[in-house]
Amino acid sequence: MNQSVVVESSETTSIKPKAKFTGKVVKIGLAGALVDIGVGKPALLHISQIVSPDKTPIKRVEDVLKDGQEVEVWVKKVAKKEGDERVEVTMLQPLALEWKDIKAGMNIKGNVVRLEKFGAFVEIGAERPGLVHISEMAYGYIQQPSDVVKEGDEIEAQIIDFDRKKKQIKLSMKVLMPE
């Protein structure tokens, strides 16, 4: 299988990483598949980016994909080389919030996924959930996090600090509230 899928430049200028497409498998090979996403020439779907229905690792492309099958894919990258562009796609849904996009002071919305004695973990679309410490939930004394939020609640918070190395995101709900 040709790993250098070339797509005409004018057709890919509007394609951005994380863009979602429904494509059709055109050809299957040992290293992956070619997927027609409607931009001229097919995009490359590498075997490492193919997801089986039961989320288990795959050994052969044919075990998961068939010619003509419709698949949901996201643009992983558009590689420019000698005036042409190659589109690489993935079946792994990308994160909504990458580490490079996280900034202190950002307001975000998320869902409470777990409560602990010390706070609530909130899914914000990043690699890991953020933590709203009990002291950052509201002004005044709070006996336990469940007094303020419950699992499944959608909340709005602000990123007050983050540590890429430790993969921690600290959130505050009270900074968005009047005192």
Backbone as a chain_set.jsonl record, in Angstrom:
{"seq": "MNQSVVVESSETTSIKPKAKFTGKVVKIGLAGALVDIGVGKPALLHISQIVSPDKTPIKRVEDVLKDGQEVEVWVKKVAKKEGDERVEVTMLQPLALEWKDIKAGMNIKGNVVRLEKFGAFVEIGAERPGLVHISEMAYGYIQQPSDVVKEGDEIEAQIIDFDRKKKQIKLSMKVLMPE", "coords": {"N": [[0.841, -1.18, 0.0], [0.539, 2.181, -0.781], [2.08, 4.528, 1.153], [2.223, 7.223, 0.894], [-0.115, 9.114, 0.313], [-1.313, 11.306, -1.968], [-2.925, 14.376, -2.173], [-4.608, 16.812, -4.023], [-3.563, 20.128, -3.588], [-5.335, 22.407, -3.572], [-7.745, 21.342, -2.819], [-7.513, 20.582, -0.185], [-7.038, 22.742, 1.422], [-8.948, 23.764, 3.133], [-9.248, 21.835, 5.013], [-8.884, 20.943, 8.318], [-6.99, 19.844, 11.186], [-8.621, 17.539, 13.403], [-11.079, 17.766, 12.159], [-14.173, 16.254, 11.372], [-15.192, 13.474, 9.435], [-17.335, 11.427, 7.405], [-16.427, 8.682, 5.796], [-15.633, 6.477, 3.007], [-14.286, 3.275, 2.795], [-11.805, 2.641, 0.513], [-9.625, 1.08, -0.278], [-7.866, -1.647, 1.103], [-4.936, -2.453, 2.914], [-1.813, -3.899, 4.14], [-0.706, -2.054, 5.941], [-2.766, -0.38, 6.602], [-5.586, 1.544, 5.554], [-7.122, 3.091, 2.678], [-9.169, 5.883, 2.606], [-11.994, 7.392, 1.255], [-12.797, 10.609, 1.674], [-14.076, 12.567, 0.402], [-12.517, 14.632, -0.75], [-11.172, 14.657, -3.145], [-8.497, 12.843, -3.725], [-8.056, 9.734, -1.894], [-7.72, 9.529, 1.742], [-5.179, 8.593, 4.13], [-5.489, 5.966, 6.393], [-3.907, 4.794, 8.965], [-2.936, 1.592, 10.303], [-2.53, 1.678, 13.07], [-4.31, 3.577, 13.836], [-6.813, 2.59, 13.641], [-9.867, 1.533, 15.004], [-11.335, -1.127, 16.691], [-14.703, -2.497, 16.947], [-15.111, -3.466, 19.58], [-13.14, -2.184, 20.938], [-10.678, -3.435, 21.252], [-7.182, -4.164, 20.638], [-6.087, -4.367, 17.205], [-5.049, -6.916, 14.893], [-5.023, -7.428, 12.172], [-6.0, -5.468, 9.389], [-8.201, -6.266, 7.844], [-9.784, -7.559, 9.7], [-11.347, -5.653, 10.837], [-12.12, -3.676, 8.966], [-13.794, -3.387, 5.76], [-13.773, -3.31, 2.162], [-15.551, -0.611, 0.752], [-16.977, -0.065, 3.058], [-18.555, 2.239, 5.293], [-17.028, 4.663, 7.336], [-16.402, 6.519, 10.33], [-14.247, 9.177, 10.641], [-11.509, 11.25, 11.802], [-9.565, 14.08, 10.975], [-6.18, 13.69, 11.274], [-3.714, 14.8, 10.534], [-2.57, 17.129, 8.059], [-0.262, 16.717, 5.789], [2.228, 18.543, 4.222], [4.068, 18.313, 1.246], [6.42, 18.959, -1.112], [4.71, 20.715, -2.651], [2.356, 19.265, -2.771], [-0.311, 17.768, -0.841], [-0.877, 15.499, 1.832], [-3.397, 13.715, 3.368], [-3.932, 12.515, 6.557], [-5.843, 10.323, 8.48], [-7.786, 9.354, 11.407], [-9.458, 6.892, 13.41], [-9.756, 7.247, 16.026], [-11.311, 9.267, 18.293], [-10.418, 12.634, 18.575], [-9.034, 14.591, 21.313], [-10.917, 17.199, 22.798], [-9.682, 19.263, 24.055], [-6.442, 19.995, 23.989], [-3.204, 19.688, 25.605], [-1.557, 21.822, 24.864], [-3.417, 23.765, 24.346], [-4.51, 24.484, 26.743], [-4.945, 26.984, 29.108], [-4.293, 29.058, 31.922], [-6.953, 30.744, 33.501], [-8.842, 30.301, 31.582], [-12.264, 29.839, 30.825], [-14.368, 27.086, 31.188], [-16.703, 24.45, 30.332], [-18.034, 21.52, 31.795], [-18.653, 18.065, 32.743], [-19.439, 16.617, 35.853], [-17.731, 13.847, 36.905], [-16.82, 12.264, 38.981], [-16.977, 12.121, 42.51], [-15.108, 12.996, 45.368], [-13.86, 13.061, 48.78], [-12.335, 15.348, 48.932], [-13.003, 16.916, 46.746], [-14.318, 17.456, 43.36], [-14.144, 15.64, 40.33], [-13.969, 16.686, 37.009], [-15.003, 16.182, 33.756], [-13.589, 17.63, 31.033], [-12.966, 17.398, 28.418], [-10.304, 17.032, 28.022], [-7.13, 15.239, 28.24], [-7.137, 14.175, 30.784], [-9.506, 14.294, 33.516], [-10.403, 17.431, 35.083], [-9.825, 18.871, 38.354], [-11.974, 20.151, 40.779], [-11.249, 21.502, 43.643], [-12.547, 21.15, 46.949], [-12.379, 23.554, 48.332], [-12.569, 25.363, 46.29], [-15.115, 25.357, 45.336], [-17.2, 26.968, 46.238], [-17.844, 30.114, 47.91], [-17.244, 30.374, 51.391], [-17.9, 27.834, 53.944], [-17.896, 24.429, 53.057], [-19.229, 21.329, 53.677], [-19.153, 18.816, 52.377], [-18.426, 17.784, 48.983], [-20.746, 16.889, 47.64], [-22.731, 18.527, 48.578], [-22.762, 20.663, 46.912], [-22.398, 19.856, 44.193], [-23.385, 17.116, 42.009], [-22.707, 13.817, 40.689], [-22.652, 13.778, 37.176], [-23.701, 16.303, 36.849], [-23.641, 19.299, 34.891], [-21.191, 21.716, 34.866], [-19.814, 25.045, 35.169], [-16.592, 26.309, 35.079], [-13.367, 27.701, 35.956], [-10.081, 27.438, 34.688], [-7.54, 27.335, 36.914], [-4.98, 26.541, 37.368], [-2.449, 24.374, 36.014], [-0.572, 21.392, 35.36], [1.487, 20.06, 33.177], [3.39, 17.967, 33.282], [2.674, 16.43, 35.555], [0.166, 15.932, 34.745], [-2.168, 17.298, 35.625], [-5.078, 19.243, 36.185], [-6.277, 22.076, 37.569], [-9.272, 23.374, 38.77], [-11.688, 26.035, 39.316], [-14.783, 26.867, 40.668], [-15.796, 28.904, 42.152], [-14.563, 31.329, 41.443], [-16.035, 32.278, 39.371], [-18.319, 33.131, 40.517], [-20.355, 35.631, 42.204], [-19.1, 37.307, 45.138]], "CA": [[0.0, 0.0, 0.0], [1.313, 3.417, -0.873], [1.918, 5.304, 2.379], [2.224, 8.643, 0.556], [-1.321, 9.456, -0.416], [-1.196, 12.707, -2.35], [-4.197, 15.022, -2.457], [-4.327, 18.112, -4.622], [-3.466, 21.186, -2.592], [-6.484, 23.299, -3.531], [-8.885, 20.663, -2.206], [-7.288, 20.32, 1.233], [-6.717, 23.956, 2.169], [-9.953, 24.021, 4.167], [-9.253, 20.723, 5.961], [-8.125, 21.234, 9.532], [-6.934, 18.73, 12.134], [-9.794, 17.28, 14.231], [-12.315, 17.815, 11.372], [-14.802, 14.94, 11.334], [-15.731, 13.081, 8.142], [-17.804, 10.069, 7.186], [-15.766, 8.293, 4.556], [-15.836, 5.123, 2.513], [-13.032, 2.548, 2.608], [-11.558, 2.418, -0.909], [-8.65, 0.006, -0.447], [-7.278, -2.148, 2.343], [-3.584, -2.982, 2.758], [-1.198, -4.379, 5.377], [-0.394, -0.947, 6.841], [-3.936, 0.429, 6.907], [-6.602, 1.63, 4.511], [-7.368, 4.371, 2.034], [-10.559, 6.262, 2.863], [-12.472, 8.529, 0.47], [-13.534, 11.547, 2.535], [-14.698, 13.555, -0.47], [-11.643, 15.77, -1.059], [-10.32, 14.319, -4.292], [-7.867, 11.542, -3.529], [-8.325, 9.173, -0.565], [-6.866, 9.827, 2.896], [-4.538, 7.415, 4.714], [-5.877, 5.543, 7.737], [-2.879, 3.844, 9.379], [-3.459, 0.498, 11.137], [-2.49, 2.084, 14.483], [-5.396, 4.529, 14.069], [-8.078, 1.881, 13.409], [-10.481, 1.099, 16.257], [-12.288, -2.23, 16.541], [-15.957, -2.197, 17.657], [-15.011, -3.762, 21.012], [-12.015, -1.381, 21.443], [-9.483, -4.245, 21.471], [-6.169, -3.929, 19.601], [-6.307, -5.192, 16.021], [-3.854, -7.53, 14.308], [-5.135, -7.294, 10.725], [-6.961, -4.455, 8.959], [-9.402, -6.96, 7.352], [-10.605, -7.983, 10.828], [-12.212, -4.54, 11.246], [-12.618, -2.911, 7.822], [-14.057, -4.039, 4.474], [-13.909, -2.378, 1.039], [-16.893, -0.046, 0.612], [-17.557, 0.209, 4.38], [-18.529, 3.634, 5.739], [-16.372, 4.825, 8.627], [-16.282, 7.862, 10.884], [-12.831, 9.475, 10.855], [-11.12, 12.619, 12.103], [-8.292, 14.427, 10.356], [-5.077, 13.693, 12.22], [-2.848, 15.87, 10.059], [-2.436, 17.362, 6.624], [1.185, 16.841, 5.596], [2.59, 19.205, 2.971], [5.342, 17.826, 0.73], [6.696, 19.316, -2.499], [3.556, 21.314, -3.305], [1.169, 18.433, -2.619], [-0.68, 17.516, 0.547], [-1.354, 14.157, 2.165], [-4.298, 13.768, 4.515], [-3.915, 11.329, 7.401], [-7.036, 10.319, 9.329], [-7.804, 8.423, 12.525], [-10.774, 6.516, 13.926], [-9.737, 7.607, 17.445], [-11.817, 10.628, 18.433], [-9.409, 13.479, 19.214], [-9.411, 15.337, 22.51], [-11.423, 18.544, 22.521], [-8.768, 20.214, 24.672], [-5.075, 19.476, 24.049], [-2.382, 20.364, 26.623], [-1.051, 23.095, 24.337], [-4.532, 24.717, 24.316], [-4.94, 24.796, 28.109], [-4.381, 28.226, 29.653], [-4.881, 29.523, 33.175], [-7.905, 31.82, 33.261], [-9.856, 29.854, 30.613], [-13.535, 29.348, 31.343], [-14.747, 25.858, 30.496], [-17.861, 23.714, 30.836], [-17.742, 20.101, 31.867], [-19.562, 17.23, 33.531], [-18.865, 15.997, 37.047], [-17.651, 12.405, 36.682], [-16.519, 11.554, 40.221], [-16.865, 12.922, 43.735], [-14.233, 12.5, 46.433], [-13.969, 13.896, 49.987], [-11.598, 16.602, 48.737], [-13.461, 17.691, 45.597], [-15.031, 16.805, 42.266], [-13.447, 15.528, 39.065], [-14.837, 17.19, 35.953], [-14.567, 15.858, 32.389], [-13.618, 18.878, 30.26], [-12.524, 17.115, 27.057], [-8.842, 16.937, 28.003], [-6.627, 13.881, 28.451], [-7.567, 13.791, 32.13], [-10.486, 15.222, 34.097], [-9.89, 18.467, 35.965], [-10.289, 18.767, 39.743], [-12.43, 21.319, 41.522], [-11.033, 21.221, 45.07], [-13.697, 21.569, 47.761], [-12.201, 24.965, 48.698], [-12.816, 26.168, 45.095], [-16.482, 25.123, 44.864], [-18.055, 28.103, 46.585], [-17.344, 30.896, 49.039], [-17.764, 29.862, 52.65], [-17.568, 26.463, 54.31], [-18.654, 23.338, 52.453], [-18.921, 20.116, 54.421], [-18.773, 17.789, 51.412], [-18.687, 18.208, 47.605], [-22.112, 16.572, 47.213], [-23.605, 19.636, 48.973], [-22.721, 21.644, 45.831], [-22.565, 19.201, 42.89], [-23.619, 15.676, 41.984], [-22.185, 13.192, 39.474], [-23.506, 14.007, 36.019], [-24.008, 17.737, 36.72], [-22.787, 20.116, 34.03], [-20.784, 22.9, 35.614], [-18.905, 25.976, 34.526], [-15.462, 26.56, 35.977], [-12.221, 28.365, 35.346], [-8.806, 26.761, 34.923], [-6.717, 28.228, 37.729], [-3.599, 26.082, 37.293], [-2.297, 23.064, 35.381], [0.785, 20.883, 35.35], [1.558, 19.07, 32.087], [4.181, 16.801, 33.685], [1.86, 15.625, 36.47], [-1.128, 15.771, 34.077], [-3.195, 17.777, 36.544], [-5.753, 20.487, 35.827], [-6.999, 22.572, 38.741], [-10.398, 24.219, 38.381], [-12.4, 26.758, 40.355], [-16.143, 27.308, 40.356], [-16.127, 30.109, 42.914], [-14.072, 32.555, 40.795], [-17.08, 32.724, 38.451], [-19.483, 33.524, 41.318], [-20.194, 36.847, 42.997], [-18.71, 36.957, 46.523]], "C": [[0.881, 1.236, 0.0], [1.058, 4.265, 0.365], [1.884, 6.802, 2.105], [1.013, 8.971, -0.31], [-1.27, 10.945, -0.705], [-2.57, 13.244, -2.721], [-3.879, 16.397, -3.012], [-4.503, 19.222, -3.599], [-4.724, 22.034, -2.468], [-7.676, 22.673, -2.821], [-8.716, 20.481, -0.698], [-7.032, 21.574, 2.05], [-7.718, 24.233, 3.285], [-10.007, 22.894, 5.201], [-8.337, 21.051, 7.13], [-8.058, 19.987, 10.401], [-8.161, 18.736, 13.048], [-11.115, 17.391, 13.462], [-12.852, 16.391, 11.234], [-15.395, 14.685, 9.95], [-16.338, 11.687, 8.24], [-17.254, 9.694, 5.825], [-16.057, 6.863, 4.19], [-14.466, 4.487, 2.274], [-12.904, 2.19, 1.131], [-10.653, 1.214, -1.125], [-8.073, -0.368, 0.911], [-5.896, -2.717, 2.031], [-3.05, -3.44, 4.101], [-1.026, -3.266, 6.402], [-1.61, -0.089, 7.198], [-4.924, 0.41, 5.76], [-6.602, 3.019, 3.896], [-8.854, 4.655, 2.178], [-10.903, 7.485, 2.03], [-13.31, 9.407, 1.383], [-14.113, 12.704, 1.727], [-13.845, 14.769, -0.783], [-10.714, 15.471, -2.231], [-9.752, 12.937, -4.125], [-8.112, 11.056, -2.1], [-7.297, 9.586, 0.499], [-6.315, 8.512, 3.447], [-5.029, 7.188, 6.141], [-4.902, 4.438, 8.134], [-3.488, 2.801, 10.313], [-3.491, 0.872, 12.622], [-3.639, 3.027, 14.845], [-6.774, 3.912, 13.835], [-8.576, 1.341, 14.742], [-11.476, -0.013, 15.964], [-13.557, -1.895, 17.318], [-15.894, -2.452, 19.161], [-13.804, -3.108, 21.674], [-10.767, -2.201, 21.765], [-8.469, -3.949, 20.368], [-6.405, -4.862, 18.413], [-4.978, -5.727, 15.498], [-3.845, -7.357, 12.796], [-6.229, -6.289, 10.384], [-8.279, -5.109, 8.55], [-10.318, -7.428, 8.476], [-11.622, -6.909, 11.217], [-12.874, -3.847, 10.061], [-12.821, -3.785, 6.583], [-14.127, -2.963, 3.403], [-15.363, -1.915, 0.945], [-17.564, 0.307, 1.933], [-17.488, 1.704, 4.69], [-17.925, 3.687, 7.128], [-16.367, 6.29, 9.029], [-14.813, 8.097, 11.189], [-12.642, 10.954, 11.173], [-9.774, 12.876, 11.441], [-7.237, 14.477, 11.453], [-4.086, 14.778, 11.831], [-2.912, 15.954, 8.548], [-0.962, 17.661, 6.416], [1.47, 17.449, 4.233], [3.962, 18.698, 2.534], [5.431, 18.164, -0.756], [5.457, 19.808, -3.248], [2.284, 20.499, -3.227], [0.896, 18.225, -1.138], [-1.208, 16.106, 0.705], [-2.216, 14.281, 3.423], [-4.219, 12.436, 5.252], [-5.088, 11.432, 8.363], [-6.916, 9.258, 10.411], [-9.246, 8.088, 12.884], [-10.87, 6.818, 15.422], [-10.21, 9.056, 17.58], [-10.791, 11.485, 19.173], [-9.958, 14.179, 20.465], [-9.903, 16.723, 22.116], [-10.434, 19.6, 23.01], [-7.391, 19.566, 24.816], [-4.301, 20.251, 25.11], [-1.905, 21.723, 26.136], [-2.139, 24.17, 24.307], [-4.95, 25.186, 25.709], [-4.196, 26.025, 28.616], [-5.071, 28.551, 30.976], [-5.794, 30.701, 32.853], [-8.985, 31.455, 32.244], [-11.12, 29.42, 31.338], [-13.945, 28.146, 30.508], [-16.037, 25.31, 31.103], [-17.487, 22.249, 30.84], [-18.753, 19.381, 32.718], [-18.82, 16.596, 34.695], [-18.902, 14.484, 36.841], [-17.372, 11.614, 37.954], [-16.427, 12.53, 41.387], [-15.948, 12.219, 44.719], [-14.431, 13.413, 47.64], [-13.393, 15.286, 49.752], [-12.069, 17.428, 47.55], [-14.179, 16.865, 44.555], [-14.163, 16.78, 41.017], [-14.428, 15.84, 37.949], [-14.23, 16.856, 34.591], [-14.725, 17.116, 31.541], [-13.148, 18.67, 28.82], [-11.014, 17.06, 26.907], [-8.441, 15.477, 28.228], [-7.084, 13.325, 29.798], [-8.652, 14.751, 32.61], [-9.78, 16.275, 34.952], [-10.463, 18.273, 37.359], [-10.736, 20.123, 40.257], [-12.275, 20.937, 42.983], [-12.214, 21.775, 45.846], [-13.607, 23.057, 48.145], [-12.476, 25.906, 47.522], [-14.234, 26.011, 44.554], [-17.407, 26.299, 45.125], [-17.385, 28.883, 47.706], [-17.981, 30.349, 50.304], [-17.411, 28.394, 52.835], [-18.49, 25.471, 53.603], [-18.234, 22.062, 53.163], [-18.449, 18.998, 53.488], [-19.158, 18.226, 50.001], [-20.121, 17.96, 47.133], [-23.134, 17.611, 47.683], [-23.736, 20.643, 47.83], [-23.012, 21.016, 44.463], [-22.841, 17.708, 43.07], [-23.007, 15.11, 40.704], [-23.181, 13.394, 38.339], [-23.874, 15.467, 35.815], [-23.083, 18.39, 35.709], [-22.478, 21.387, 34.808], [-19.945, 23.81, 34.736], [-17.825, 26.299, 35.549], [-14.372, 27.294, 35.214], [-10.972, 27.557, 35.669], [-7.926, 27.734, 35.703], [-5.246, 27.823, 37.707], [-3.588, 24.726, 36.582], [-0.829, 22.694, 35.381], [0.84, 19.772, 34.308], [2.299, 17.806, 32.521], [3.381, 15.866, 34.594], [0.492, 15.3, 35.881], [-2.281, 16.114, 35.018], [-3.761, 19.099, 36.045], [-6.585, 20.897, 37.034], [-8.049, 23.579, 38.29], [-10.997, 24.933, 39.588], [-13.773, 27.151, 39.857], [-16.403, 28.675, 41.012], [-15.628, 31.392, 42.263], [-15.098, 33.102, 39.802], [-18.347, 33.182, 39.177], [-19.263, 34.867, 41.968], [-19.894, 36.468, 44.45], [-19.864, 36.989, 47.488]], "O": [[1.872, 1.297, 0.728], [-0.076, 4.68, 0.599], [1.547, 7.579, 2.999], [1.126, 9.089, -1.531], [-1.192, 11.756, 0.217], [-3.292, 12.624, -3.502], [-2.975, 17.073, -2.521], [-5.474, 19.243, -2.843], [-5.14, 22.348, -1.353], [-8.523, 23.385, -2.281], [-9.703, 20.244, -0.002], [-6.828, 21.483, 3.261], [-7.372, 24.87, 4.279], [-10.751, 22.999, 6.176], [-7.168, 21.392, 6.949], [-8.967, 19.158, 10.363], [-8.672, 19.793, 13.417], [-12.174, 17.141, 14.038], [-12.095, 15.447, 11.009], [-16.021, 15.567, 9.363], [-15.91, 10.868, 9.054], [-17.583, 10.323, 4.819], [-16.656, 6.12, 4.967], [-13.597, 5.08, 1.636], [-13.772, 1.525, 0.564], [-10.876, 0.418, -2.038], [-7.826, 0.493, 1.755], [-5.707, -3.381, 1.012], [-3.762, -3.376, 5.102], [-1.18, -3.499, 7.601], [-1.498, 0.83, 8.009], [-5.085, -0.602, 5.077], [-6.147, 3.989, 4.502], [-9.694, 3.795, 1.912], [-10.201, 8.495, 2.08], [-14.393, 9.014, 1.816], [-14.581, 13.695, 2.289], [-14.386, 15.841, -1.057], [-9.596, 15.982, -2.29], [-10.448, 11.95, -4.359], [-8.347, 11.862, -1.199], [-6.161, 9.942, 0.184], [-6.909, 7.451, 3.256], [-4.992, 8.087, 6.98], [-5.04, 3.293, 7.704], [-4.444, 3.09, 11.032], [-4.379, 0.432, 13.352], [-3.911, 3.25, 16.025], [-7.783, 4.618, 13.83], [-7.81, 0.765, 15.515], [-12.349, 0.128, 15.107], [-13.508, -1.096, 18.253], [-16.541, -1.748, 19.936], [-13.471, -3.419, 22.817], [-9.885, -1.719, 22.476], [-8.852, -3.527, 19.276], [-6.86, -5.994, 18.579], [-3.933, -5.092, 15.634], [-2.787, -7.162, 12.198], [-7.276, -6.269, 11.032], [-9.352, -4.59, 8.859], [-11.502, -7.67, 8.244], [-12.636, -7.207, 11.848], [-14.044, -3.471, 10.131], [-12.125, -4.779, 6.382], [-14.499, -1.826, 3.692], [-16.289, -2.72, 1.047], [-18.629, 0.925, 1.927], [-16.491, 2.36, 4.39], [-18.252, 2.875, 7.994], [-16.332, 7.183, 8.182], [-14.194, 7.315, 11.911], [-13.489, 11.791, 10.861], [-8.937, 11.976, 11.359], [-7.376, 15.208, 12.434], [-3.663, 15.577, 12.667], [-3.256, 14.994, 7.859], [-0.468, 18.717, 6.811], [1.014, 16.939, 3.21], [4.901, 18.652, 3.329], [4.613, 17.709, -1.555], [5.189, 19.361, -4.364], [1.219, 21.0, -3.587], [1.755, 18.472, -0.292], [-1.897, 15.582, -0.171], [-1.802, 14.88, 4.415], [-4.412, 11.372, 4.665], [-5.313, 12.472, 8.982], [-6.058, 8.377, 10.344], [-10.148, 8.903, 12.686], [-11.935, 6.667, 16.02], [-9.581, 9.967, 17.042], [-10.343, 11.123, 20.261], [-11.166, 14.331, 20.641], [-9.36, 17.345, 21.202], [-10.357, 20.695, 22.453], [-7.195, 18.695, 25.663], [-4.698, 21.356, 25.478], [-1.853, 22.676, 26.913], [-1.826, 25.359, 24.248], [-5.667, 26.178, 25.839], [-2.968, 26.091, 28.556], [-6.275, 28.346, 31.13], [-5.453, 31.554, 32.034], [-9.94, 32.21, 32.059], [-11.056, 28.715, 32.346], [-13.879, 28.177, 29.279], [-16.413, 25.653, 32.224], [-16.72, 21.789, 29.994], [-19.611, 20.004, 33.344], [-17.705, 16.098, 34.536], [-19.968, 13.906, 36.628], [-17.654, 10.417, 38.008], [-15.87, 13.621, 41.262], [-16.006, 11.0, 44.881], [-15.105, 14.437, 47.531], [-13.886, 16.275, 50.294], [-11.583, 18.542, 47.357], [-14.595, 15.735, 44.809], [-13.521, 17.775, 40.679], [-15.554, 15.344, 37.928], [-13.084, 17.206, 34.311], [-15.835, 17.612, 31.348], [-12.951, 19.636, 28.083], [-10.5, 17.042, 25.789], [-9.29, 14.601, 28.385], [-7.379, 12.137, 29.92], [-8.71, 15.895, 32.16], [-8.693, 16.034, 35.478], [-11.473, 17.59, 37.529], [-10.002, 21.109, 40.189], [-13.059, 20.149, 43.513], [-12.816, 22.767, 45.437], [-14.628, 23.734, 48.267], [-12.604, 27.114, 47.72], [-14.534, 26.468, 43.451], [-18.294, 26.591, 44.323], [-16.476, 28.383, 48.369], [-19.131, 29.911, 50.286], [-16.725, 27.79, 52.01], [-19.707, 25.656, 53.561], [-17.048, 21.744, 53.246], [-17.465, 18.316, 53.776], [-20.126, 18.968, 49.836], [-20.654, 18.723, 46.327], [-24.282, 17.586, 47.24], [-24.709, 21.394, 47.777], [-23.776, 21.569, 43.671], [-22.573, 17.123, 44.119], [-22.811, 15.846, 39.736], [-24.387, 13.209, 38.508], [-24.312, 15.845, 34.728], [-21.89, 18.088, 35.662], [-23.373, 22.046, 35.338], [-19.433, 23.397, 33.695], [-18.107, 26.531, 36.725], [-14.447, 27.479, 33.999], [-10.819, 27.053, 36.782], [-7.604, 28.819, 35.219], [-4.367, 28.638, 37.986], [-4.598, 24.023, 36.555], [0.047, 23.559, 35.398], [0.31, 18.681, 34.521], [1.89, 16.698, 32.174], [3.412, 14.649, 34.416], [-0.256, 14.497, 36.439], [-3.227, 15.345, 35.187], [-3.033, 19.959, 35.551], [-7.477, 20.168, 37.468], [-7.762, 24.507, 37.535], [-10.838, 24.498, 40.728], [-13.918, 27.7, 38.765], [-17.147, 29.495, 40.474], [-16.204, 32.454, 42.499], [-15.031, 34.274, 39.433], [-19.326, 33.572, 38.541], [-18.125, 35.232, 42.264], [-20.368, 35.443, 44.94], [-19.684, 36.719, 48.676]]}, "num_chains": 1, "name": "protein.A"}
